[in-house]
Structures are given as structure tokens and as C-alpha cells.
Amino acid sequence: MTNKQGIIFDMDGTLLDSMHVWINLADDMLKKLGITPKEQIYDIASVMSLKEAAEYFIDLYNIPKSVDEVLDMIHKHIEDFYFNKVQTKENAKEVLTYFSEKGVPMSVATLTNKHYTVGALKHCEIFDFFHPILTCGEIGHYKTEPNIFYECAKIMKTEPENTFVIEDSLYAIKTAKKYGFITVGIADKNAEKDREKIKKEADFFIENLTELKDVIK
């Protein structure tokens, strides 16, 4: 057993101001095709894979393109955002530098695929702060299960009870807490509907990453 502290960061909505690219994805893609989206298109598309969403759009709007062509448009749009446009949440680099200088190991556990994840972290110049950087796709489990958190802690050589999981998603906070990690909920405008539930569920709640320095000492 070790008392060494470690930090596992979610990426989208936690380190990066990036959730809007997914929330607006359906609307943005349809507008690029010259189509006015129907209301609540995100609510429908959000429970689909990208391929399923492409097939759905083609059928619903009679789009004269193949599934592969629409998927290619989607991937290029997301890649451009993560590689060229995404920004960190406020004070992220300052906070990461602070914990790095203290010798606290840090990792990333994200649902976003590895290609976009690496591109985004490098674009924001924070890639080198983390080891490991793991995705749910690599692990083979979503954050409804603890596998990705356990694997991060294993590589950082920290125990769950001394490892802080920083998340903006209610379901991921519930998972991490259930399996013995210290949970820190962070405010994100795109998770506002779950704000009070996150505050109740998490061990700590912060409005800004800077507050993490008062939580982890």
C-alpha cells in the first residue's frame, strides 16, 4: 500500500472547454450540408454511434451522400476542432504546472478516442503533464465501470483511496466514488442540469480548476 496521491482527469468538460463540439455536432454537420436541422436533433443523435447518426441523417433528410462520405465530414470537423481550435478550461495549465512541480502523478481518462485526445492535449500544450493517457476505447469499458480509473491508478502507482478523480459527468463520478476513489466534481456549463446532483454525489465540488489546489494538499 502507498499513501502517494495521484490525480485522474477527465478531458472534455474538465480539462478542456470542448463539450459543445459534441452537443452542436449534428446541427453543424447538417448546416454544412445546407439543411436546417429539426428541433432536438442532439437528443436523438446523442445516443447513437457516429455511424448510426450518419445513417439516420441520410435517411431523415434524403442526403445524396454515402454513409462513408458523411462520416468523413464528421471526422474532419471533429479533428479540426481538437487539433486546431479547442481551448483549455480556465487556469488549467497553471494548475497542472503546480501539481507537476509538487511531484503529483497525473493521468487522463476519457471517452474521446485516442487520436483526438492526443491532438487536443498537444494543441493545448498540456500533453506532457500526463502519464498515462487512456481512453475508454483502449480499455474496452465505459465509465459506468471502474476499469479505466483502476488502470490509471495502477500505472501511476497510487491506491484508489489516495487518487482523486476529476469529472464533470454525474455517472462517472458515481462510478469512481462507488469503487473507492476520491471524487471531485467540476462545474461545466454543458452539465448545468446535473449540477446539484454532482454537488451532492461528489466528495468535493469546484467551480474552477484553481480550486483544486485547496482540495489536494
PDB file of N, CA and C in Angstrom, residues 16-104:
ATOM      1  N   LEU A  16     -10.709  20.502 -20.758  1.00  0.00           N
ATOM      2  CA  LEU A  16     -10.935  21.268 -21.984  1.00  0.00           C
ATOM      3  C   LEU A  16     -12.363  21.788 -22.064  1.00  0.00           C
ATOM      4  N   ASP A  17     -12.496  22.965 -22.634  1.00  0.00           N
ATOM      5  CA  ASP A  17     -13.818  23.537 -22.919  1.00  0.00           C
ATOM      6  C   ASP A  17     -14.239  23.003 -24.279  1.00  0.00           C
ATOM      7  N   SER A  18     -14.746  21.781 -24.299  1.00  0.00           N
ATOM      8  CA  SER A  18     -14.921  21.084 -25.573  1.00  0.00           C
ATOM      9  C   SER A  18     -16.245  20.359 -25.742  1.00  0.00           C
ATOM     10  N   MET A  19     -17.078  20.297 -24.715  1.00  0.00           N
ATOM     11  CA  MET A  19     -18.316  19.538 -24.844  1.00  0.00           C
ATOM     12  C   MET A  19     -19.221  20.063 -25.948  1.00  0.00           C
ATOM     13  N   HIS A  20     -19.116  21.349 -26.223  1.00  0.00           N
ATOM     14  CA  HIS A  20     -20.004  21.941 -27.229  1.00  0.00           C
ATOM     15  C   HIS A  20     -19.788  21.362 -28.623  1.00  0.00           C
ATOM     16  N   VAL A  21     -18.573  20.856 -28.916  1.00  0.00           N
ATOM     17  CA  VAL A  21     -18.351  20.296 -30.251  1.00  0.00           C
ATOM     18  C   VAL A  21     -19.226  19.066 -30.462  1.00  0.00           C
ATOM     19  N   TRP A  22     -19.491  18.310 -29.391  1.00  0.00           N
ATOM     20  CA  TRP A  22     -20.354  17.131 -29.487  1.00  0.00           C
ATOM     21  C   TRP A  22     -21.829  17.520 -29.442  1.00  0.00           C
ATOM     22  N   ILE A  23     -22.156  18.476 -28.580  1.00  0.00           N
ATOM     23  CA  ILE A  23     -23.548  18.912 -28.459  1.00  0.00           C
ATOM     24  C   ILE A  23     -24.039  19.557 -29.757  1.00  0.00           C
ATOM     25  N   ASN A  24     -23.153  20.301 -30.426  1.00  0.00           N
ATOM     26  CA  ASN A  24     -23.532  21.006 -31.661  1.00  0.00           C
ATOM     27  C   ASN A  24     -23.211  20.216 -32.921  1.00  0.00           C
ATOM     28  N   LEU A  25     -22.667  19.012 -32.772  1.00  0.00           N
ATOM     29  CA  LEU A  25     -22.173  18.262 -33.933  1.00  0.00           C
ATOM     30  C   LEU A  25     -23.253  18.015 -34.978  1.00  0.00           C
ATOM     31  N   ALA A  26     -24.395  17.526 -34.552  1.00  0.00           N
ATOM     32  CA  ALA A  26     -25.458  17.221 -35.514  1.00  0.00           C
ATOM     33  C   ALA A  26     -25.895  18.473 -36.257  1.00  0.00           C
ATOM     34  N   ASP A  27     -26.128  19.555 -35.521  1.00  0.00           N
ATOM     35  CA  ASP A  27     -26.531  20.811 -36.156  1.00  0.00           C
ATOM     36  C   ASP A  27     -25.468  21.311 -37.128  1.00  0.00           C
ATOM     37  N   ASP A  28     -24.218  21.284 -36.702  1.00  0.00           N
ATOM     38  CA  ASP A  28     -23.126  21.795 -37.542  1.00  0.00           C
ATOM     39  C   ASP A  28     -22.999  20.994 -38.836  1.00  0.00           C
ATOM     40  N   MET A  29     -23.111  19.671 -38.737  1.00  0.00           N
ATOM     41  CA  MET A  29     -22.970  18.832 -39.929  1.00  0.00           C
ATOM     42  C   MET A  29     -24.121  19.061 -40.912  1.00  0.00           C
ATOM     43  N   LEU A  30     -25.324  19.159 -40.375  1.00  0.00           N
ATOM     44  CA  LEU A  30     -26.475  19.368 -41.254  1.00  0.00           C
ATOM     45  C   LEU A  30     -26.414  20.743 -41.916  1.00  0.00           C
ATOM     46  N   LYS A  31     -25.972  21.742 -41.183  1.00  0.00           N
ATOM     47  CA  LYS A  31     -25.847  23.085 -41.770  1.00  0.00           C
ATOM     48  C   LYS A  31     -24.805  23.101 -42.888  1.00  0.00           C
ATOM     49  N   LYS A  32     -23.723  22.336 -42.714  1.00  0.00           N
ATOM     50  CA  LYS A  32     -22.706  22.236 -43.768  1.00  0.00           C
ATOM     51  C   LYS A  32     -23.282  21.609 -45.036  1.00  0.00           C
ATOM     52  N   LEU A  33     -24.310  20.792 -44.850  1.00  0.00           N
ATOM     53  CA  LEU A  33     -24.971  20.144 -45.987  1.00  0.00           C
ATOM     54  C   LEU A  33     -26.130  20.979 -46.522  1.00  0.00           C
ATOM     55  N   GLY A  34     -26.293  22.182 -45.964  1.00  0.00           N
ATOM     56  CA  GLY A  34     -27.360  23.074 -46.414  1.00  0.00           C
ATOM     57  C   GLY A  34     -28.728  22.685 -45.912  1.00  0.00           C
ATOM     58  N   ILE A  35     -28.768  22.002 -44.770  1.00  0.00           N
ATOM     59  CA  ILE A  35     -30.023  21.504 -44.217  1.00  0.00           C
ATOM     60  C   ILE A  35     -30.320  22.211 -42.905  1.00  0.00           C
ATOM     61  N   THR A  36     -31.563  22.626 -42.725  1.00  0.00           N
ATOM     62  CA  THR A  36     -31.987  23.199 -41.447  1.00  0.00           C
ATOM     63  C   THR A  36     -32.364  22.054 -40.507  1.00  0.00           C
ATOM     64  N   PRO A  37     -31.633  21.914 -39.406  1.00  0.00           N
ATOM     65  CA  PRO A  37     -31.903  20.774 -38.504  1.00  0.00           C
ATOM     66  C   PRO A  37     -33.291  20.847 -37.877  1.00  0.00           C
ATOM     67  N   LYS A  38     -33.862  19.685 -37.619  1.00  0.00           N
ATOM     68  CA  LYS A  38     -35.107  19.616 -36.866  1.00  0.00           C
ATOM     69  C   LYS A  38     -34.795  19.859 -35.389  1.00  0.00           C
ATOM     70  N   GLU A  39     -35.787  20.277 -34.640  1.00  0.00           N
ATOM     71  CA  GLU A  39     -35.585  20.542 -33.222  1.00  0.00           C
ATOM     72  C   GLU A  39     -35.191  19.261 -32.481  1.00  0.00           C
ATOM     73  N   GLN A  40     -34.384  19.441 -31.443  1.00  0.00           N
ATOM     74  CA  GLN A  40     -33.961  18.355 -30.549  1.00  0.00           C
ATOM     75  C   GLN A  40     -33.178  17.259 -31.272  1.00  0.00           C
ATOM     76  N   ILE A  41     -32.471  17.639 -32.337  1.00  0.00           N
ATOM     77  CA  ILE A  41     -31.696  16.640 -33.070  1.00  0.00           C
ATOM     78  C   ILE A  41     -30.586  16.063 -32.197  1.00  0.00           C
ATOM     79  N   TYR A  42     -30.031  16.869 -31.284  1.00  0.00           N
ATOM     80  CA  TYR A  42     -28.971  16.369 -30.401  1.00  0.00           C
ATOM     81  C   TYR A  42     -29.489  15.258 -29.490  1.00  0.00           C
ATOM     82  N   ASP A  43     -30.710  15.439 -28.967  1.00  0.00           N
ATOM     83  CA  ASP A  43     -31.269  14.431 -28.067  1.00  0.00           C
ATOM     84  C   ASP A  43     -31.379  13.072 -28.749  1.00  0.00           C
ATOM     85  N   ILE A  44     -31.644  13.107 -30.049  1.00  0.00           N
ATOM     86  CA  ILE A  44     -31.771  11.856 -30.805  1.00  0.00           C
ATOM     87  C   ILE A  44     -30.395  11.294 -31.138  1.00  0.00           C
ATOM     88  N   ALA A  45     -29.516  12.146 -31.663  1.00  0.00           N
ATOM     89  CA  ALA A  45     -28.207  11.695 -32.144  1.00  0.00           C
ATOM     90  C   ALA A  45     -27.249  11.331 -31.020  1.00  0.00           C
ATOM     91  N   SER A  46     -27.461  11.893 -29.835  1.00  0.00           N
ATOM     92  CA  SER A  46     -26.502  11.696 -28.742  1.00  0.00           C
ATOM     93  C   SER A  46     -26.431  10.257 -28.250  1.00  0.00           C
ATOM     94  N   VAL A  47     -27.467   9.468 -28.517  1.00  0.00           N
ATOM     95  CA  VAL A  47     -27.457   8.069 -28.063  1.00  0.00           C
ATOM     96  C   VAL A  47     -27.025   7.120 -29.186  1.00  0.00           C
ATOM     97  N   MET A  48     -26.553   7.688 -30.294  1.00  0.00           N
ATOM     98  CA  MET A  48     -26.126   6.878 -31.429  1.00  0.00           C
ATOM     99  C   MET A  48     -24.611   6.918 -31.581  1.00  0.00           C
ATOM    100  N   SER A  49     -24.059   5.890 -32.228  1.00  0.00           N
ATOM    101  CA  SER A  49     -22.673   5.955 -32.666  1.00  0.00           C
ATOM    102  C   SER A  49     -22.603   6.941 -33.834  1.00  0.00           C
ATOM    103  N   LEU A  50     -21.402   7.364 -34.195  1.00  0.00           N
ATOM    104  CA  LEU A  50     -21.272   8.304 -35.326  1.00  0.00           C
ATOM    105  C   LEU A  50     -21.801   7.675 -36.617  1.00  0.00           C
ATOM    106  N   LYS A  51     -21.566   6.393 -36.794  1.00  0.00           N
ATOM    107  CA  LYS A  51     -22.068   5.719 -37.999  1.00  0.00           C
ATOM    108  C   LYS A  51     -23.588   5.674 -38.004  1.00  0.00           C
ATOM    109  N   GLU A  52     -24.170   5.355 -36.860  1.00  0.00           N
ATOM    110  CA  GLU A  52     -25.634   5.316 -36.755  1.00  0.00           C
ATOM    111  C   GLU A  52     -26.225   6.700 -37.006  1.00  0.00           C
ATOM    112  N   ALA A  53     -25.557   7.736 -36.491  1.00  0.00           N
ATOM    113  CA  ALA A  53     -26.041   9.098 -36.707  1.00  0.00           C
ATOM    114  C   ALA A  53     -25.978   9.471 -38.181  1.00  0.00           C
ATOM    115  N   ALA A  54     -24.880   9.082 -38.850  1.00  0.00           N
ATOM    116  CA  ALA A  54     -24.751   9.361 -40.280  1.00  0.00           C
ATOM    117  C   ALA A  54     -25.874   8.682 -41.065  1.00  0.00           C
ATOM    118  N   GLU A  55     -26.140   7.437 -40.748  1.00  0.00           N
ATOM    119  CA  GLU A  55     -27.218   6.696 -41.427  1.00  0.00           C
ATOM    120  C   GLU A  55     -28.568   7.350 -41.156  1.00  0.00           C
ATOM    121  N   TYR A  56     -28.773   7.787 -39.927  1.00  0.00           N
ATOM    122  CA  TYR A  56     -30.037   8.422 -39.535  1.00  0.00           C
ATOM    123  C   TYR A  56     -30.254   9.720 -40.310  1.00  0.00           C
ATOM    124  N   PHE A  57     -29.207  10.548 -40.400  1.00  0.00           N
ATOM    125  CA  PHE A  57     -29.315  11.828 -41.118  1.00  0.00           C
ATOM    126  C   PHE A  57     -29.607  11.590 -42.604  1.00  0.00           C
ATOM    127  N   ILE A  58     -28.924  10.628 -43.191  1.00  0.00           N
ATOM    128  CA  ILE A  58     -29.112  10.336 -44.616  1.00  0.00           C
ATOM    129  C   ILE A  58     -30.554   9.933 -44.895  1.00  0.00           C
ATOM    130  N   ASP A  59     -31.108   9.084 -44.039  1.00  0.00           N
ATOM    131  CA  ASP A  59     -32.495   8.631 -44.224  1.00  0.00           C
ATOM    132  C   ASP A  59     -33.493   9.742 -43.935  1.00  0.00           C
ATOM    133  N   LEU A  60     -33.271  10.496 -42.865  1.00  0.00           N
ATOM    134  CA  LEU A  60     -34.234  11.509 -42.447  1.00  0.00           C
ATOM    135  C   LEU A  60     -34.313  12.669 -43.421  1.00  0.00           C
ATOM    136  N   TYR A  61     -33.158  13.059 -43.960  1.00  0.00           N
ATOM    137  CA  TYR A  61     -33.118  14.259 -44.803  1.00  0.00           C
ATOM    138  C   TYR A  61     -32.863  13.941 -46.280  1.00  0.00           C
ATOM    139  N   ASN A  62     -32.873  12.678 -46.628  1.00  0.00           N
ATOM    140  CA  ASN A  62     -32.616  12.265 -48.013  1.00  0.00           C
ATOM    141  C   ASN A  62     -31.318  12.870 -48.549  1.00  0.00           C
ATOM    142  N   ILE A  63     -30.272  12.754 -47.785  1.00  0.00           N
ATOM    143  CA  ILE A  63     -28.971  13.329 -48.165  1.00  0.00           C
ATOM    144  C   ILE A  63     -28.351  12.471 -49.270  1.00  0.00           C
ATOM    145  N   PRO A  64     -27.965  13.091 -50.379  1.00  0.00           N
ATOM    146  CA  PRO A  64     -27.407  12.331 -51.505  1.00  0.00           C
ATOM    147  C   PRO A  64     -25.930  12.010 -51.331  1.00  0.00           C
ATOM    148  N   LYS A  65     -25.582  11.445 -50.199  1.00  0.00           N
ATOM    149  CA  LYS A  65     -24.198  11.051 -49.921  1.00  0.00           C
ATOM    150  C   LYS A  65     -24.209   9.681 -49.267  1.00  0.00           C
ATOM    151  N   SER A  66     -23.075   8.975 -49.375  1.00  0.00           N
ATOM    152  CA  SER A  66     -22.959   7.669 -48.735  1.00  0.00           C
ATOM    153  C   SER A  66     -22.657   7.857 -47.245  1.00  0.00           C
ATOM    154  N   VAL A  67     -22.836   6.776 -46.498  1.00  0.00           N
ATOM    155  CA  VAL A  67     -22.522   6.814 -45.071  1.00  0.00           C
ATOM    156  C   VAL A  67     -21.052   7.176 -44.873  1.00  0.00           C
ATOM    157  N   ASP A  68     -20.173   6.602 -45.672  1.00  0.00           N
ATOM    158  CA  ASP A  68     -18.746   6.884 -45.541  1.00  0.00           C
ATOM    159  C   ASP A  68     -18.435   8.352 -45.816  1.00  0.00           C
ATOM    160  N   GLU A  69     -19.126   8.939 -46.781  1.00  0.00           N
ATOM    161  CA  GLU A  69     -18.892  10.359 -47.094  1.00  0.00           C
ATOM    162  C   GLU A  69     -19.331  11.258 -45.947  1.00  0.00           C
ATOM    163  N   VAL A  70     -20.470  10.952 -45.362  1.00  0.00           N
ATOM    164  CA  VAL A  70     -20.945  11.752 -44.224  1.00  0.00           C
ATOM    165  C   VAL A  70     -20.041  11.539 -43.014  1.00  0.00           C
ATOM    166  N   LEU A  71     -19.627  10.308 -42.774  1.00  0.00           N
ATOM    167  CA  LEU A  71     -18.704  10.023 -41.673  1.00  0.00           C
ATOM    168  C   LEU A  71     -17.393  10.775 -41.853  1.00  0.00           C
ATOM    169  N   ASP A  72     -16.915  10.828 -43.077  1.00  0.00           N
ATOM    170  CA  ASP A  72     -15.667  11.556 -43.349  1.00  0.00           C
ATOM    171  C   ASP A  72     -15.819  13.039 -43.010  1.00  0.00           C
ATOM    172  N   MET A  73     -16.965  13.621 -43.341  1.00  0.00           N
ATOM    173  CA  MET A  73     -17.235  15.014 -42.987  1.00  0.00           C
ATOM    174  C   MET A  73     -17.229  15.204 -41.468  1.00  0.00           C
ATOM    175  N   ILE A  74     -17.869  14.282 -40.776  1.00  0.00           N
ATOM    176  CA  ILE A  74     -17.948  14.360 -39.318  1.00  0.00           C
ATOM    177  C   ILE A  74     -16.556  14.291 -38.701  1.00  0.00           C
ATOM    178  N   HIS A  75     -15.773  13.314 -39.135  1.00  0.00           N
ATOM    179  CA  HIS A  75     -14.436  13.133 -38.564  1.00  0.00           C
ATOM    180  C   HIS A  75     -13.529  14.336 -38.846  1.00  0.00           C
ATOM    181  N   LYS A  76     -13.622  14.895 -40.030  1.00  0.00           N
ATOM    182  CA  LYS A  76     -12.801  16.067 -40.352  1.00  0.00           C
ATOM    183  C   LYS A  76     -13.200  17.269 -39.499  1.00  0.00           C
ATOM    184  N   HIS A  77     -14.487  17.406 -39.256  1.00  0.00           N
ATOM    185  CA  HIS A  77     -14.983  18.506 -38.424  1.00  0.00           C
ATOM    186  C   HIS A  77     -14.464  18.370 -36.992  1.00  0.00           C
ATOM    187  N   ILE A  78     -14.563  17.175 -36.429  1.00  0.00           N
ATOM    188  CA  ILE A  78     -14.105  16.948 -35.054  1.00  0.00           C
ATOM    189  C   ILE A  78     -12.589  17.090 -34.958  1.00  0.00           C
ATOM    190  N   GLU A  79     -11.891  16.533 -35.933  1.00  0.00           N
ATOM    191  CA  GLU A  79     -10.427  16.621 -35.932  1.00  0.00           C
ATOM    192  C   GLU A  79      -9.952  18.070 -36.009  1.00  0.00           C
ATOM    193  N   ASP A  80     -10.576  18.855 -36.861  1.00  0.00           N
ATOM    194  CA  ASP A  80     -10.195  20.268 -36.975  1.00  0.00           C
ATOM    195  C   ASP A  80     -10.376  20.982 -35.639  1.00  0.00           C
ATOM    196  N   PHE A  81     -11.460  20.674 -34.951  1.00  0.00           N
ATOM    197  CA  PHE A  81     -11.705  21.314 -33.654  1.00  0.00           C
ATOM    198  C   PHE A  81     -10.629  20.933 -32.645  1.00  0.00           C
ATOM    199  N   TYR A  82     -10.385  19.637 -32.482  1.00  0.00           N
ATOM    200  CA  TYR A  82      -9.442  19.192 -31.456  1.00  0.00           C
ATOM    201  C   TYR A  82      -7.983  19.535 -31.783  1.00  0.00           C
ATOM    202  N   PHE A  83      -7.642  19.527 -33.047  1.00  0.00           N
ATOM    203  CA  PHE A  83      -6.248  19.778 -33.425  1.00  0.00           C
ATOM    204  C   PHE A  83      -5.931  21.266 -33.566  1.00  0.00           C
ATOM    205  N   ASN A  84      -6.950  22.107 -33.782  1.00  0.00           N
ATOM    206  CA  ASN A  84      -6.665  23.499 -34.123  1.00  0.00           C
ATOM    207  C   ASN A  84      -7.414  24.556 -33.303  1.00  0.00           C
ATOM    208  N   LYS A  85      -8.512  24.196 -32.659  1.00  0.00           N
ATOM    209  CA  LYS A  85      -9.375  25.218 -32.074  1.00  0.00           C
ATOM    210  C   LYS A  85      -9.637  25.070 -30.576  1.00  0.00           C
ATOM    211  N   VAL A  86      -9.626  23.870 -30.060  1.00  0.00           N
ATOM    212  CA  VAL A  86     -10.034  23.640 -28.674  1.00  0.00           C
ATOM    213  C   VAL A  86      -9.164  24.426 -27.703  1.00  0.00           C
ATOM    214  N   GLN A  87      -9.785  24.871 -26.610  1.00  0.00           N
ATOM    215  CA  GLN A  87      -9.070  25.607 -25.566  1.00  0.00           C
ATOM    216  C   GLN A  87      -9.237  24.883 -24.226  1.00  0.00           C
ATOM    217  N   THR A  88      -8.282  25.093 -23.338  1.00  0.00           N
ATOM    218  CA  THR A  88      -8.394  24.502 -22.006  1.00  0.00           C
ATOM    219  C   THR A  88      -9.432  25.265 -21.192  1.00  0.00           C
ATOM    220  N   LYS A  89      -9.874  24.627 -20.127  1.00  0.00           N
ATOM    221  CA  LYS A  89     -10.665  25.347 -19.133  1.00  0.00           C
ATOM    222  C   LYS A  89      -9.747  26.374 -18.456  1.00  0.00           C
ATOM    223  N   GLU A  90     -10.359  27.363 -17.838  1.00  0.00           N
ATOM    224  CA  GLU A  90      -9.610  28.458 -17.235  1.00  0.00           C
ATOM    225  C   GLU A  90      -8.558  27.954 -16.235  1.00  0.00           C
ATOM    226  N   ASN A  91      -7.334  28.472 -16.388  1.00  0.00           N
ATOM    227  CA  ASN A  91      -6.218  28.208 -15.468  1.00  0.00           C
ATOM    228  C   ASN A  91      -5.724  26.758 -15.481  1.00  0.00           C
ATOM    229  N   ALA A  92      -6.088  25.982 -16.473  1.00  0.00           N
ATOM    230  CA  ALA A  92      -5.705  24.563 -16.491  1.00  0.00           C
ATOM    231  C   ALA A  92      -4.190  24.382 -16.476  1.00  0.00           C
ATOM    232  N   LYS A  93      -3.488  25.082 -17.338  1.00  0.00           N
ATOM    233  CA  LYS A  93      -2.041  24.876 -17.432  1.00  0.00           C
ATOM    234  C   LYS A  93      -1.341  25.292 -16.137  1.00  0.00           C
ATOM    235  N   GLU A  94      -1.798  26.361 -15.543  1.00  0.00           N
ATOM    236  CA  GLU A  94      -1.233  26.831 -14.270  1.00  0.00           C
ATOM    237  C   GLU A  94      -1.392  25.763 -13.182  1.00  0.00           C
ATOM    238  N   VAL A  95      -2.564  25.172 -13.109  1.00  0.00           N
ATOM    239  CA  VAL A  95      -2.850  24.162 -12.092  1.00  0.00           C
ATOM    240  C   VAL A  95      -2.040  22.894 -12.346  1.00  0.00           C
ATOM    241  N   LEU A  96      -1.956  22.480 -13.601  1.00  0.00           N
ATOM    242  CA  LEU A  96      -1.175  21.293 -13.941  1.00  0.00           C
ATOM    243  C   LEU A  96       0.300  21.504 -13.625  1.00  0.00           C
ATOM    244  N   THR A  97       0.797  22.686 -13.893  1.00  0.00           N
ATOM    245  CA  THR A  97       2.190  23.007 -13.563  1.00  0.00           C
ATOM    246  C   THR A  97       2.417  22.931 -12.059  1.00  0.00           C
ATOM    247  N   TYR A  98       1.480  23.440 -11.300  1.00  0.00           N
ATOM    248  CA  TYR A  98       1.559  23.435  -9.835  1.00  0.00           C
ATOM    249  C   TYR A  98       1.695  22.006  -9.302  1.00  0.00           C
ATOM    250  N   PHE A  99       0.830  21.102  -9.754  1.00  0.00           N
ATOM    251  CA  PHE A  99       0.879  19.727  -9.258  1.00  0.00           C
ATOM    252  C   PHE A  99       2.089  18.962  -9.806  1.00  0.00           C
ATOM    253  N   SER A 100       2.482  19.279 -11.017  1.00  0.00           N
ATOM    254  CA  SER A 100       3.677  18.651 -11.592  1.00  0.00           C
ATOM    255  C   SER A 100       4.916  19.005 -10.776  1.00  0.00           C
ATOM    256  N   GLU A 101       5.024  20.263 -10.388  1.00  0.00           N
ATOM    257  CA  GLU A 101       6.173  20.706  -9.594  1.00  0.00           C
ATOM    258  C   GLU A 101       6.171  20.099  -8.198  1.00  0.00           C
ATOM    259  N   LYS A 102       4.988  19.708  -7.718  1.00  0.00           N
ATOM    260  CA  LYS A 102       4.881  19.041  -6.418  1.00  0.00           C
ATOM    261  C   LYS A 102       5.143  17.534  -6.530  1.00  0.00           C
ATOM    262  N   GLY A 103       5.306  17.055  -7.751  1.00  0.00           N
ATOM    263  CA  GLY A 103       5.580  15.640  -7.970  1.00  0.00           C
ATOM    264  C   GLY A 103       4.373  14.742  -7.904  1.00  0.00           C
ATOM    265  N   VAL A 104       3.167  15.318  -8.071  1.00  0.00           N
ATOM    266  CA  VAL A 104       1.941  14.529  -8.039  1.00  0.00           C
ATOM    267  C   VAL A 104       1.714  13.910  -9.419  1.00  0.00           C
TER     268      VAL A 104
END
